């Protein structure tokens, strides 16, 4: 059974940085993408960053140039480095393993296979 556990959230001022970590227990299937999404209560989830098993990354336009996703070669840890944070980045952030709608196209989020409990990121102006 795969379990994902996020950490690293917190409160920062606008322009600050945070690094989120996702620890993975169990084995992620090679064909699954790993990524981070955020979802405020009542809103649709937004996939912010993804990475496939080769290390290829994709980002939402809203975070390009500010966020960086990375993973250990073993895929046991996935990270999201967030810089130049803005108040609109405030949300719970979730780590997920998922199937892409098209194989290998990780920015096309499909079915969530596993997700963590989330970690809150709050950015004040």
Short mmCIF file of N, CA, C and O in Angstrom, two decimals:
data_model
loop_
_atom_site.label_atom_id
_atom_site.label_comp_id
_atom_site.label_asym_id
_atom_site.label_seq_id
_atom_site.Cartn_x
_atom_site.Cartn_y
_atom_site.Cartn_z
N UNK A 1 0.85 -1.18 0.00
CA UNK A 1 0.00 0.00 0.00
C UNK A 1 0.89 1.24 0.00
O UNK A 1 1.78 1.37 0.81
N UNK A 2 0.63 2.14 -0.94
CA UNK A 2 1.41 3.36 -1.03
C UNK A 2 0.80 4.43 -0.13
O UNK A 2 -0.42 4.61 -0.09
N UNK A 3 1.65 5.13 0.58
CA UNK A 3 1.22 6.27 1.40
C UNK A 3 2.12 7.45 1.11
O UNK A 3 3.33 7.29 0.94
N UNK A 4 1.52 8.62 1.07
CA UNK A 4 2.27 9.86 0.83
C UNK A 4 2.09 10.78 2.03
O UNK A 4 0.96 10.91 2.54
N UNK A 5 3.16 11.41 2.46
CA UNK A 5 3.09 12.30 3.62
C UNK A 5 3.82 13.59 3.31
O UNK A 5 5.03 13.58 3.06
N UNK A 6 3.08 14.70 3.30
CA UNK A 6 3.67 16.01 3.02
C UNK A 6 4.16 16.68 4.30
O UNK A 6 3.63 16.45 5.39
N UNK A 7 5.13 17.55 4.13
CA UNK A 7 5.60 18.40 5.22
C UNK A 7 6.19 19.66 4.61
O UNK A 7 6.43 19.72 3.39
N UNK A 8 6.43 20.65 5.46
CA UNK A 8 7.13 21.85 5.00
C UNK A 8 6.26 23.07 4.79
O UNK A 8 6.77 24.15 4.48
N UNK A 9 4.95 22.92 4.95
CA UNK A 9 4.09 24.09 4.81
C UNK A 9 4.30 25.07 5.95
O UNK A 9 4.99 24.78 6.93
N UNK A 10 3.71 26.23 5.82
CA UNK A 10 3.82 27.23 6.87
C UNK A 10 3.31 28.57 6.41
O UNK A 10 2.64 28.67 5.37
N UNK A 11 3.62 29.59 7.19
CA UNK A 11 3.20 30.96 6.89
C UNK A 11 4.42 31.80 6.58
O UNK A 11 5.39 31.80 7.35
N UNK A 12 4.37 32.51 5.47
CA UNK A 12 5.46 33.40 5.08
C UNK A 12 4.87 34.70 4.55
O UNK A 12 3.68 34.77 4.21
N UNK A 13 5.72 35.68 4.45
CA UNK A 13 5.29 36.95 3.84
C UNK A 13 5.49 36.88 2.33
O UNK A 13 6.27 36.05 1.82
N UNK A 14 4.78 37.74 1.65
CA UNK A 14 4.91 37.82 0.20
C UNK A 14 6.39 38.00 -0.19
O UNK A 14 7.10 38.79 0.42
N UNK A 15 6.82 37.22 -1.18
CA UNK A 15 8.21 37.24 -1.61
C UNK A 15 9.07 36.18 -0.93
O UNK A 15 10.22 35.97 -1.32
N UNK A 16 8.52 35.53 0.06
CA UNK A 16 9.26 34.50 0.79
C UNK A 16 9.30 33.17 0.05
O UNK A 16 8.78 33.02 -1.05
N UNK A 17 9.94 32.20 0.70
CA UNK A 17 10.15 30.88 0.11
C UNK A 17 9.75 29.78 1.09
O UNK A 17 9.84 29.97 2.31
N UNK A 18 9.35 28.67 0.55
CA UNK A 18 9.08 27.46 1.32
C UNK A 18 9.49 26.26 0.48
O UNK A 18 9.46 26.31 -0.76
N UNK A 19 9.85 25.18 1.14
CA UNK A 19 10.16 23.93 0.45
C UNK A 19 9.27 22.84 1.02
O UNK A 19 9.36 22.52 2.21
N UNK A 20 8.42 22.30 0.17
CA UNK A 20 7.55 21.20 0.58
C UNK A 20 8.23 19.87 0.27
O UNK A 20 8.91 19.74 -0.75
N UNK A 21 8.01 18.91 1.15
CA UNK A 21 8.55 17.56 0.95
C UNK A 21 7.41 16.56 0.98
O UNK A 21 6.42 16.75 1.69
N UNK A 22 7.57 15.51 0.21
CA UNK A 22 6.60 14.41 0.18
C UNK A 22 7.38 13.12 0.32
O UNK A 22 8.20 12.80 -0.55
N UNK A 23 7.13 12.42 1.41
CA UNK A 23 7.78 11.14 1.63
C UNK A 23 6.84 10.02 1.19
O UNK A 23 5.66 10.00 1.55
N UNK A 24 7.39 9.11 0.42
CA UNK A 24 6.59 8.04 -0.18
C UNK A 24 6.95 6.70 0.46
O UNK A 24 8.13 6.32 0.48
N UNK A 25 5.96 6.03 0.98
CA UNK A 25 6.17 4.65 1.44
C UNK A 25 5.46 3.73 0.46
O UNK A 25 4.36 4.04 0.01
N UNK A 26 6.10 2.63 0.12
CA UNK A 26 5.59 1.79 -0.95
C UNK A 26 6.22 2.20 -2.27
O UNK A 26 7.04 3.12 -2.35
N UNK A 27 5.84 1.51 -3.31
CA UNK A 27 6.45 1.74 -4.63
C UNK A 27 5.47 2.38 -5.59
O UNK A 27 4.35 1.92 -5.77
N UNK A 28 5.94 3.46 -6.23
CA UNK A 28 5.14 4.14 -7.24
C UNK A 28 5.38 3.44 -8.58
O UNK A 28 6.52 3.22 -8.98
N UNK A 29 4.30 3.13 -9.27
CA UNK A 29 4.43 2.49 -10.58
C UNK A 29 5.17 3.42 -11.54
O UNK A 29 5.01 4.64 -11.50
N UNK A 30 6.00 2.80 -12.37
CA UNK A 30 6.84 3.57 -13.29
C UNK A 30 6.02 4.50 -14.18
O UNK A 30 6.44 5.62 -14.49
N UNK A 31 4.85 4.06 -14.57
CA UNK A 31 4.05 4.86 -15.51
C UNK A 31 3.29 6.00 -14.83
O UNK A 31 2.71 6.85 -15.50
N UNK A 32 3.32 6.04 -13.51
CA UNK A 32 2.60 7.10 -12.81
C UNK A 32 3.43 8.38 -12.73
O UNK A 32 4.65 8.34 -12.60
N UNK A 33 2.74 9.49 -12.83
CA UNK A 33 3.36 10.79 -12.61
C UNK A 33 3.31 11.11 -11.13
O UNK A 33 2.44 10.61 -10.39
N UNK A 34 4.21 11.97 -10.70
CA UNK A 34 4.17 12.53 -9.36
C UNK A 34 3.95 14.03 -9.50
O UNK A 34 4.46 14.65 -10.44
N UNK A 35 3.22 14.59 -8.58
CA UNK A 35 2.98 16.02 -8.71
C UNK A 35 2.45 16.63 -7.44
O UNK A 35 2.20 15.95 -6.44
N UNK A 36 2.32 17.93 -7.50
CA UNK A 36 1.73 18.71 -6.42
C UNK A 36 0.51 19.46 -6.98
O UNK A 36 0.59 20.05 -8.07
N UNK A 37 -0.56 19.39 -6.24
CA UNK A 37 -1.71 20.21 -6.60
C UNK A 37 -2.17 20.96 -5.38
O UNK A 37 -1.85 20.62 -4.24
N UNK A 38 -2.92 22.02 -5.62
CA UNK A 38 -3.46 22.81 -4.52
C UNK A 38 -4.96 22.95 -4.72
O UNK A 38 -5.45 22.93 -5.85
N UNK A 39 -5.64 23.07 -3.62
CA UNK A 39 -7.10 23.15 -3.69
C UNK A 39 -7.63 23.85 -2.47
O UNK A 39 -7.58 23.31 -1.36
N UNK A 40 -8.19 25.03 -2.69
CA UNK A 40 -8.86 25.72 -1.60
C UNK A 40 -10.25 25.12 -1.45
O UNK A 40 -10.83 24.64 -2.43
N UNK A 41 -10.80 25.12 -0.25
CA UNK A 41 -12.15 24.58 -0.04
C UNK A 41 -13.16 25.22 -0.99
O UNK A 41 -13.20 26.45 -1.12
N UNK A 42 -13.92 24.41 -1.69
CA UNK A 42 -14.94 24.91 -2.60
C UNK A 42 -14.44 25.20 -3.99
O UNK A 42 -15.23 25.53 -4.88
N UNK A 43 -13.11 25.13 -4.19
CA UNK A 43 -12.54 25.40 -5.51
C UNK A 43 -12.11 24.12 -6.19
O UNK A 43 -11.93 23.08 -5.56
N UNK A 44 -11.94 24.22 -7.51
CA UNK A 44 -11.39 23.08 -8.24
C UNK A 44 -9.89 22.94 -7.94
O UNK A 44 -9.21 23.94 -7.73
N UNK A 45 -9.38 21.73 -7.94
CA UNK A 45 -7.94 21.57 -7.72
C UNK A 45 -7.14 22.11 -8.90
O UNK A 45 -7.60 22.07 -10.04
N UNK A 46 -5.97 22.61 -8.60
CA UNK A 46 -5.06 23.11 -9.64
C UNK A 46 -3.75 22.34 -9.54
O UNK A 46 -3.06 22.41 -8.52
N UNK A 47 -3.41 21.63 -10.58
CA UNK A 47 -2.11 20.97 -10.64
C UNK A 47 -1.05 22.02 -10.84
O UNK A 47 -1.08 22.72 -11.85
N UNK A 48 -0.09 22.15 -9.94
CA UNK A 48 0.90 23.21 -10.06
C UNK A 48 2.22 22.72 -10.63
O UNK A 48 2.91 23.48 -11.31
N UNK A 49 2.57 21.47 -10.38
CA UNK A 49 3.84 20.95 -10.89
C UNK A 49 3.79 19.44 -10.97
O UNK A 49 3.13 18.81 -10.15
N UNK A 50 4.47 18.88 -11.95
CA UNK A 50 4.50 17.43 -12.10
C UNK A 50 5.87 16.99 -12.57
O UNK A 50 6.64 17.78 -13.13
N UNK A 51 6.15 15.70 -12.34
CA UNK A 51 7.42 15.12 -12.76
C UNK A 51 7.19 13.66 -13.10
O UNK A 51 6.47 12.96 -12.38
N UNK A 52 7.77 13.21 -14.20
CA UNK A 52 7.58 11.81 -14.56
C UNK A 52 8.80 10.99 -14.11
O UNK A 52 9.72 11.51 -13.48
N UNK A 53 8.80 9.71 -14.46
CA UNK A 53 9.85 8.83 -13.95
C UNK A 53 11.21 9.14 -14.58
O UNK A 53 12.23 8.70 -14.08
N UNK A 54 11.22 9.92 -15.68
CA UNK A 54 12.50 10.30 -16.30
C UNK A 54 13.02 11.62 -15.76
O UNK A 54 14.12 12.03 -16.11
N UNK A 55 12.22 12.30 -14.95
CA UNK A 55 12.61 13.61 -14.42
C UNK A 55 12.08 14.78 -15.21
O UNK A 55 12.38 15.94 -14.90
N UNK A 56 11.30 14.50 -16.23
CA UNK A 56 10.72 15.59 -17.03
C UNK A 56 9.65 16.30 -16.20
O UNK A 56 8.80 15.65 -15.60
N UNK A 57 9.68 17.62 -16.20
CA UNK A 57 8.79 18.41 -15.35
C UNK A 57 7.85 19.29 -16.17
O UNK A 57 8.14 19.66 -17.31
N UNK A 58 6.70 19.59 -15.57
CA UNK A 58 5.76 20.56 -16.15
C UNK A 58 5.25 21.44 -15.02
O UNK A 58 5.24 21.02 -13.85
N UNK A 59 4.83 22.65 -15.38
CA UNK A 59 4.36 23.61 -14.39
C UNK A 59 3.13 24.35 -14.90
O UNK A 59 2.99 24.61 -16.10
N UNK A 60 2.26 24.71 -13.96
CA UNK A 60 1.17 25.60 -14.30
C UNK A 60 1.74 26.98 -14.62
O UNK A 60 2.77 27.38 -14.06
N UNK A 61 1.07 27.70 -15.51
CA UNK A 61 1.54 29.03 -15.89
C UNK A 61 1.66 29.94 -14.67
O UNK A 61 2.55 30.80 -14.61
N UNK A 62 0.79 29.74 -13.69
CA UNK A 62 0.76 30.62 -12.52
C UNK A 62 1.99 30.49 -11.65
O UNK A 62 2.26 31.37 -10.81
N UNK A 63 2.76 29.43 -11.81
CA UNK A 63 3.93 29.21 -10.93
C UNK A 63 5.24 29.09 -11.69
O UNK A 63 6.30 28.96 -11.07
N UNK A 64 5.19 29.12 -13.02
CA UNK A 64 6.42 28.98 -13.82
C UNK A 64 7.44 30.04 -13.42
O UNK A 64 7.10 31.21 -13.28
N UNK A 65 8.67 29.61 -13.27
CA UNK A 65 9.74 30.52 -12.90
C UNK A 65 9.85 30.75 -11.40
O UNK A 65 10.83 31.35 -10.94
N UNK A 66 8.86 30.29 -10.63
CA UNK A 66 8.89 30.48 -9.18
C UNK A 66 8.95 29.16 -8.42
O UNK A 66 9.56 29.10 -7.35
N UNK A 67 8.34 28.12 -8.95
CA UNK A 67 8.31 26.81 -8.29
C UNK A 67 9.19 25.84 -9.05
O UNK A 67 9.26 25.88 -10.29
N UNK A 68 9.81 24.91 -8.31
CA UNK A 68 10.62 23.85 -8.91
C UNK A 68 10.29 22.53 -8.24
O UNK A 68 10.38 22.43 -7.02
N UNK A 69 9.92 21.56 -9.05
CA UNK A 69 9.65 20.22 -8.53
C UNK A 69 10.86 19.33 -8.78
O UNK A 69 11.54 19.47 -9.82
N UNK A 70 11.14 18.45 -7.85
CA UNK A 70 12.25 17.51 -8.01
C UNK A 70 11.91 16.23 -7.26
O UNK A 70 10.99 16.20 -6.45
N UNK A 71 12.67 15.19 -7.53
CA UNK A 71 12.43 13.91 -6.85
C UNK A 71 13.75 13.18 -6.69
O UNK A 71 14.69 13.38 -7.46
N UNK A 72 13.79 12.31 -5.70
CA UNK A 72 14.90 11.39 -5.57
C UNK A 72 14.79 10.34 -6.67
O UNK A 72 13.69 10.03 -7.13
N UNK A 73 15.93 9.80 -7.10
CA UNK A 73 15.91 8.78 -8.15
C UNK A 73 15.03 7.60 -7.78
O UNK A 73 14.40 6.98 -8.64
N UNK A 74 14.97 7.30 -6.50
CA UNK A 74 14.17 6.18 -6.03
C UNK A 74 12.67 6.49 -6.05
O UNK A 74 11.84 5.60 -5.86
N UNK A 75 12.34 7.78 -6.23
CA UNK A 75 10.96 8.28 -6.18
C UNK A 75 10.35 8.09 -4.79
O UNK A 75 9.14 8.06 -4.64
N UNK A 76 11.21 8.02 -3.77
CA UNK A 76 10.72 7.90 -2.40
C UNK A 76 10.49 9.28 -1.78
O UNK A 76 9.87 9.39 -0.72
N UNK A 77 11.03 10.31 -2.43
CA UNK A 77 10.82 11.67 -1.94
C UNK A 77 10.60 12.59 -3.14
O UNK A 77 11.30 12.48 -4.15
N UNK A 78 9.65 13.49 -2.99
CA UNK A 78 9.36 14.48 -4.02
C UNK A 78 9.32 15.84 -3.32
O UNK A 78 8.80 15.95 -2.21
N UNK A 79 9.87 16.84 -3.97
CA UNK A 79 9.99 18.15 -3.34
C UNK A 79 9.35 19.23 -4.23
O UNK A 79 9.28 19.09 -5.45
N UNK A 80 8.93 20.29 -3.58
CA UNK A 80 8.45 21.47 -4.30
C UNK A 80 9.10 22.69 -3.66
O UNK A 80 8.76 23.06 -2.54
N UNK A 81 10.07 23.27 -4.37
CA UNK A 81 10.70 24.49 -3.91
C UNK A 81 9.88 25.66 -4.43
O UNK A 81 9.69 25.79 -5.64
N UNK A 82 9.42 26.49 -3.52
CA UNK A 82 8.56 27.61 -3.89
C UNK A 82 9.27 28.91 -3.51
O UNK A 82 9.64 29.09 -2.35
N UNK A 83 9.46 29.78 -4.47
CA UNK A 83 10.10 31.07 -4.22
C UNK A 83 9.18 32.20 -4.69
O UNK A 83 8.22 31.97 -5.42
N UNK A 84 9.52 33.41 -4.25
CA UNK A 84 8.73 34.59 -4.62
C UNK A 84 7.23 34.31 -4.43
O UNK A 84 6.42 34.58 -5.32
N UNK A 85 6.90 33.81 -3.27
CA UNK A 85 5.52 33.44 -3.00
C UNK A 85 4.62 34.67 -2.97
O UNK A 85 5.04 35.76 -2.56
N UNK A 86 3.39 34.47 -3.41
CA UNK A 86 2.40 35.54 -3.49
C UNK A 86 1.17 35.16 -2.65
O UNK A 86 0.93 33.97 -2.45
N UNK A 87 0.41 36.12 -2.21
CA UNK A 87 -0.80 35.80 -1.42
C UNK A 87 -1.73 34.82 -2.16
O UNK A 87 -2.36 33.98 -1.51
N UNK A 88 -1.79 34.90 -3.48
CA UNK A 88 -2.67 34.00 -4.22
C UNK A 88 -2.16 32.56 -4.26
O UNK A 88 -2.85 31.66 -4.74
N UNK A 89 -0.96 32.32 -3.74
CA UNK A 89 -0.45 30.95 -3.60
C UNK A 89 -0.99 30.27 -2.34
O UNK A 89 -0.73 29.08 -2.13
N UNK A 90 -1.70 31.02 -1.52
CA UNK A 90 -2.24 30.46 -0.27
C UNK A 90 -3.26 29.38 -0.57
O UNK A 90 -4.24 29.61 -1.28
N UNK A 91 -3.02 28.18 -0.06
CA UNK A 91 -3.88 27.02 -0.26
C UNK A 91 -3.31 25.84 0.52
O UNK A 91 -2.11 25.86 0.86
N UNK A 92 -4.11 24.80 0.72
CA UNK A 92 -3.51 23.51 1.09
C UNK A 92 -2.84 22.92 -0.15
O UNK A 92 -3.40 23.00 -1.26
N UNK A 93 -1.65 22.34 0.02
CA UNK A 93 -0.92 21.71 -1.07
C UNK A 93 -0.86 20.20 -0.83
O UNK A 93 -0.57 19.76 0.28
N UNK A 94 -1.09 19.45 -1.90
CA UNK A 94 -1.14 18.00 -1.80
C UNK A 94 -0.14 17.37 -2.75
O UNK A 94 0.00 17.81 -3.90
N UNK A 95 0.49 16.34 -2.29
CA UNK A 95 1.36 15.50 -3.11
C UNK A 95 0.51 14.36 -3.66
O UNK A 95 -0.35 13.83 -2.95
N UNK A 96 0.75 13.97 -4.90
CA UNK A 96 -0.07 12.92 -5.50
C UNK A 96 0.72 12.09 -6.49
O UNK A 96 1.65 12.58 -7.13
N UNK A 97 0.34 10.84 -6.58
CA UNK A 97 0.76 9.97 -7.66
C UNK A 97 -0.49 9.74 -8.51
O UNK A 97 -1.55 9.42 -7.96
N UNK A 98 -0.36 9.91 -9.81
CA UNK A 98 -1.56 9.87 -10.64
C UNK A 98 -1.24 9.34 -12.02
O UNK A 98 -0.10 9.28 -12.45
N UNK A 99 -2.31 8.97 -12.71
CA UNK A 99 -2.21 8.56 -14.10
C UNK A 99 -2.52 9.76 -14.97
O UNK A 99 -3.50 10.46 -14.74
N UNK A 100 -1.68 10.01 -15.96
CA UNK A 100 -1.94 11.11 -16.89
C UNK A 100 -3.03 10.69 -17.88
O UNK A 100 -3.19 9.51 -18.19
N UNK A 101 -3.78 11.68 -18.37
CA UNK A 101 -4.83 11.39 -19.36
C UNK A 101 -4.22 10.79 -20.63
O UNK A 101 -4.84 9.96 -21.29
N UNK A 102 -3.00 11.27 -20.94
CA UNK A 102 -2.25 10.66 -22.04
C UNK A 102 -0.94 10.18 -21.47
O UNK A 102 -0.24 10.95 -20.80
N UNK A 103 -0.56 8.93 -21.72
CA UNK A 103 0.67 8.39 -21.13
C UNK A 103 1.87 9.29 -21.40
O UNK A 103 2.10 9.69 -22.55
N UNK A 104 2.60 9.61 -20.34
CA UNK A 104 3.80 10.42 -20.50
C UNK A 104 3.57 11.91 -20.54
O UNK A 104 4.52 12.68 -20.55
N UNK A 105 2.32 12.34 -20.55
CA UNK A 105 2.01 13.77 -20.58
C UNK A 105 1.50 14.16 -19.20
O UNK A 105 0.29 14.21 -18.95
N UNK A 106 2.42 14.43 -18.30
CA UNK A 106 2.05 14.59 -16.90
C UNK A 106 1.30 15.88 -16.59
O UNK A 106 0.74 15.98 -15.49
N UNK A 107 1.31 16.86 -17.48
CA UNK A 107 0.52 18.05 -17.20
C UNK A 107 -0.95 17.84 -17.53
O UNK A 107 -1.76 18.76 -17.33
N UNK A 108 -1.30 16.66 -18.02
CA UNK A 108 -2.70 16.32 -18.23
C UNK A 108 -3.11 15.38 -17.10
O UNK A 108 -3.05 14.15 -17.22
N UNK A 109 -3.49 15.99 -15.99
CA UNK A 109 -3.79 15.23 -14.79
C UNK A 109 -5.02 14.35 -15.02
O UNK A 109 -6.06 14.82 -15.49
N UNK A 110 -4.88 13.08 -14.67
CA UNK A 110 -5.99 12.15 -14.76
C UNK A 110 -6.36 11.65 -13.39
O UNK A 110 -6.41 12.41 -12.43
N UNK A 111 -6.55 10.37 -13.28
CA UNK A 111 -7.01 9.78 -12.03
C UNK A 111 -5.92 9.82 -10.96
O UNK A 111 -4.79 9.43 -11.20
N UNK A 112 -6.30 10.31 -9.78
CA UNK A 112 -5.38 10.25 -8.65
C UNK A 112 -5.31 8.82 -8.14
O UNK A 112 -6.33 8.25 -7.79
N UNK A 113 -4.11 8.29 -8.09
CA UNK A 113 -3.93 6.94 -7.57
C UNK A 113 -3.71 6.99 -6.05
O UNK A 113 -4.27 6.19 -5.31
N UNK A 114 -2.90 7.95 -5.64
CA UNK A 114 -2.63 8.13 -4.22
C UNK A 114 -2.41 9.62 -3.96
O UNK A 114 -1.91 10.35 -4.82
N UNK A 115 -2.78 10.08 -2.80
CA UNK A 115 -2.53 11.46 -2.41
C UNK A 115 -2.28 11.54 -0.92
O UNK A 115 -2.72 10.68 -0.16
N UNK A 116 -1.59 12.58 -0.51
CA UNK A 116 -1.34 12.79 0.90
C UNK A 116 -2.47 13.58 1.54
O UNK A 116 -3.47 13.91 0.91
N UNK A 117 -2.26 13.91 2.81
CA UNK A 117 -3.27 14.64 3.59
C UNK A 117 -3.19 16.15 3.37
O UNK A 117 -4.12 16.87 3.75
N UNK A 118 -2.09 16.61 2.80
CA UNK A 118 -1.97 18.02 2.50
C UNK A 118 -1.18 18.78 3.55
O UNK A 118 -1.09 18.36 4.70
N UNK A 119 -0.61 19.90 3.13
CA UNK A 119 0.09 20.80 4.04
C UNK A 119 -0.30 22.23 3.65
O UNK A 119 -0.33 22.57 2.46
N UNK A 120 -0.59 23.03 4.65
CA UNK A 120 -1.10 24.38 4.40
C UNK A 120 0.03 25.35 4.11
O UNK A 120 1.03 25.39 4.83
N UNK A 121 -0.15 26.14 3.05
CA UNK A 121 0.76 27.23 2.73
C UNK A 121 -0.05 28.53 2.81
O UNK A 121 -1.09 28.65 2.18
N UNK A 122 0.45 29.46 3.62
CA UNK A 122 -0.22 30.74 3.79
C UNK A 122 0.77 31.86 3.52
O UNK A 122 1.84 31.89 4.14
N UNK A 123 0.42 32.74 2.59
CA UNK A 123 1.29 33.85 2.22
C UNK A 123 0.56 35.15 2.52
O UNK A 123 -0.52 35.40 1.98
N UNK A 124 1.15 35.96 3.34
CA UNK A 124 0.54 37.24 3.72
C UNK A 124 1.19 38.38 2.95
O UNK A 124 2.37 38.34 2.62
N UNK A 125 0.40 39.39 2.68
CA UNK A 125 0.90 40.52 1.90
C UNK A 125 1.59 41.55 2.79
O UNK A 125 1.51 41.49 4.01
#
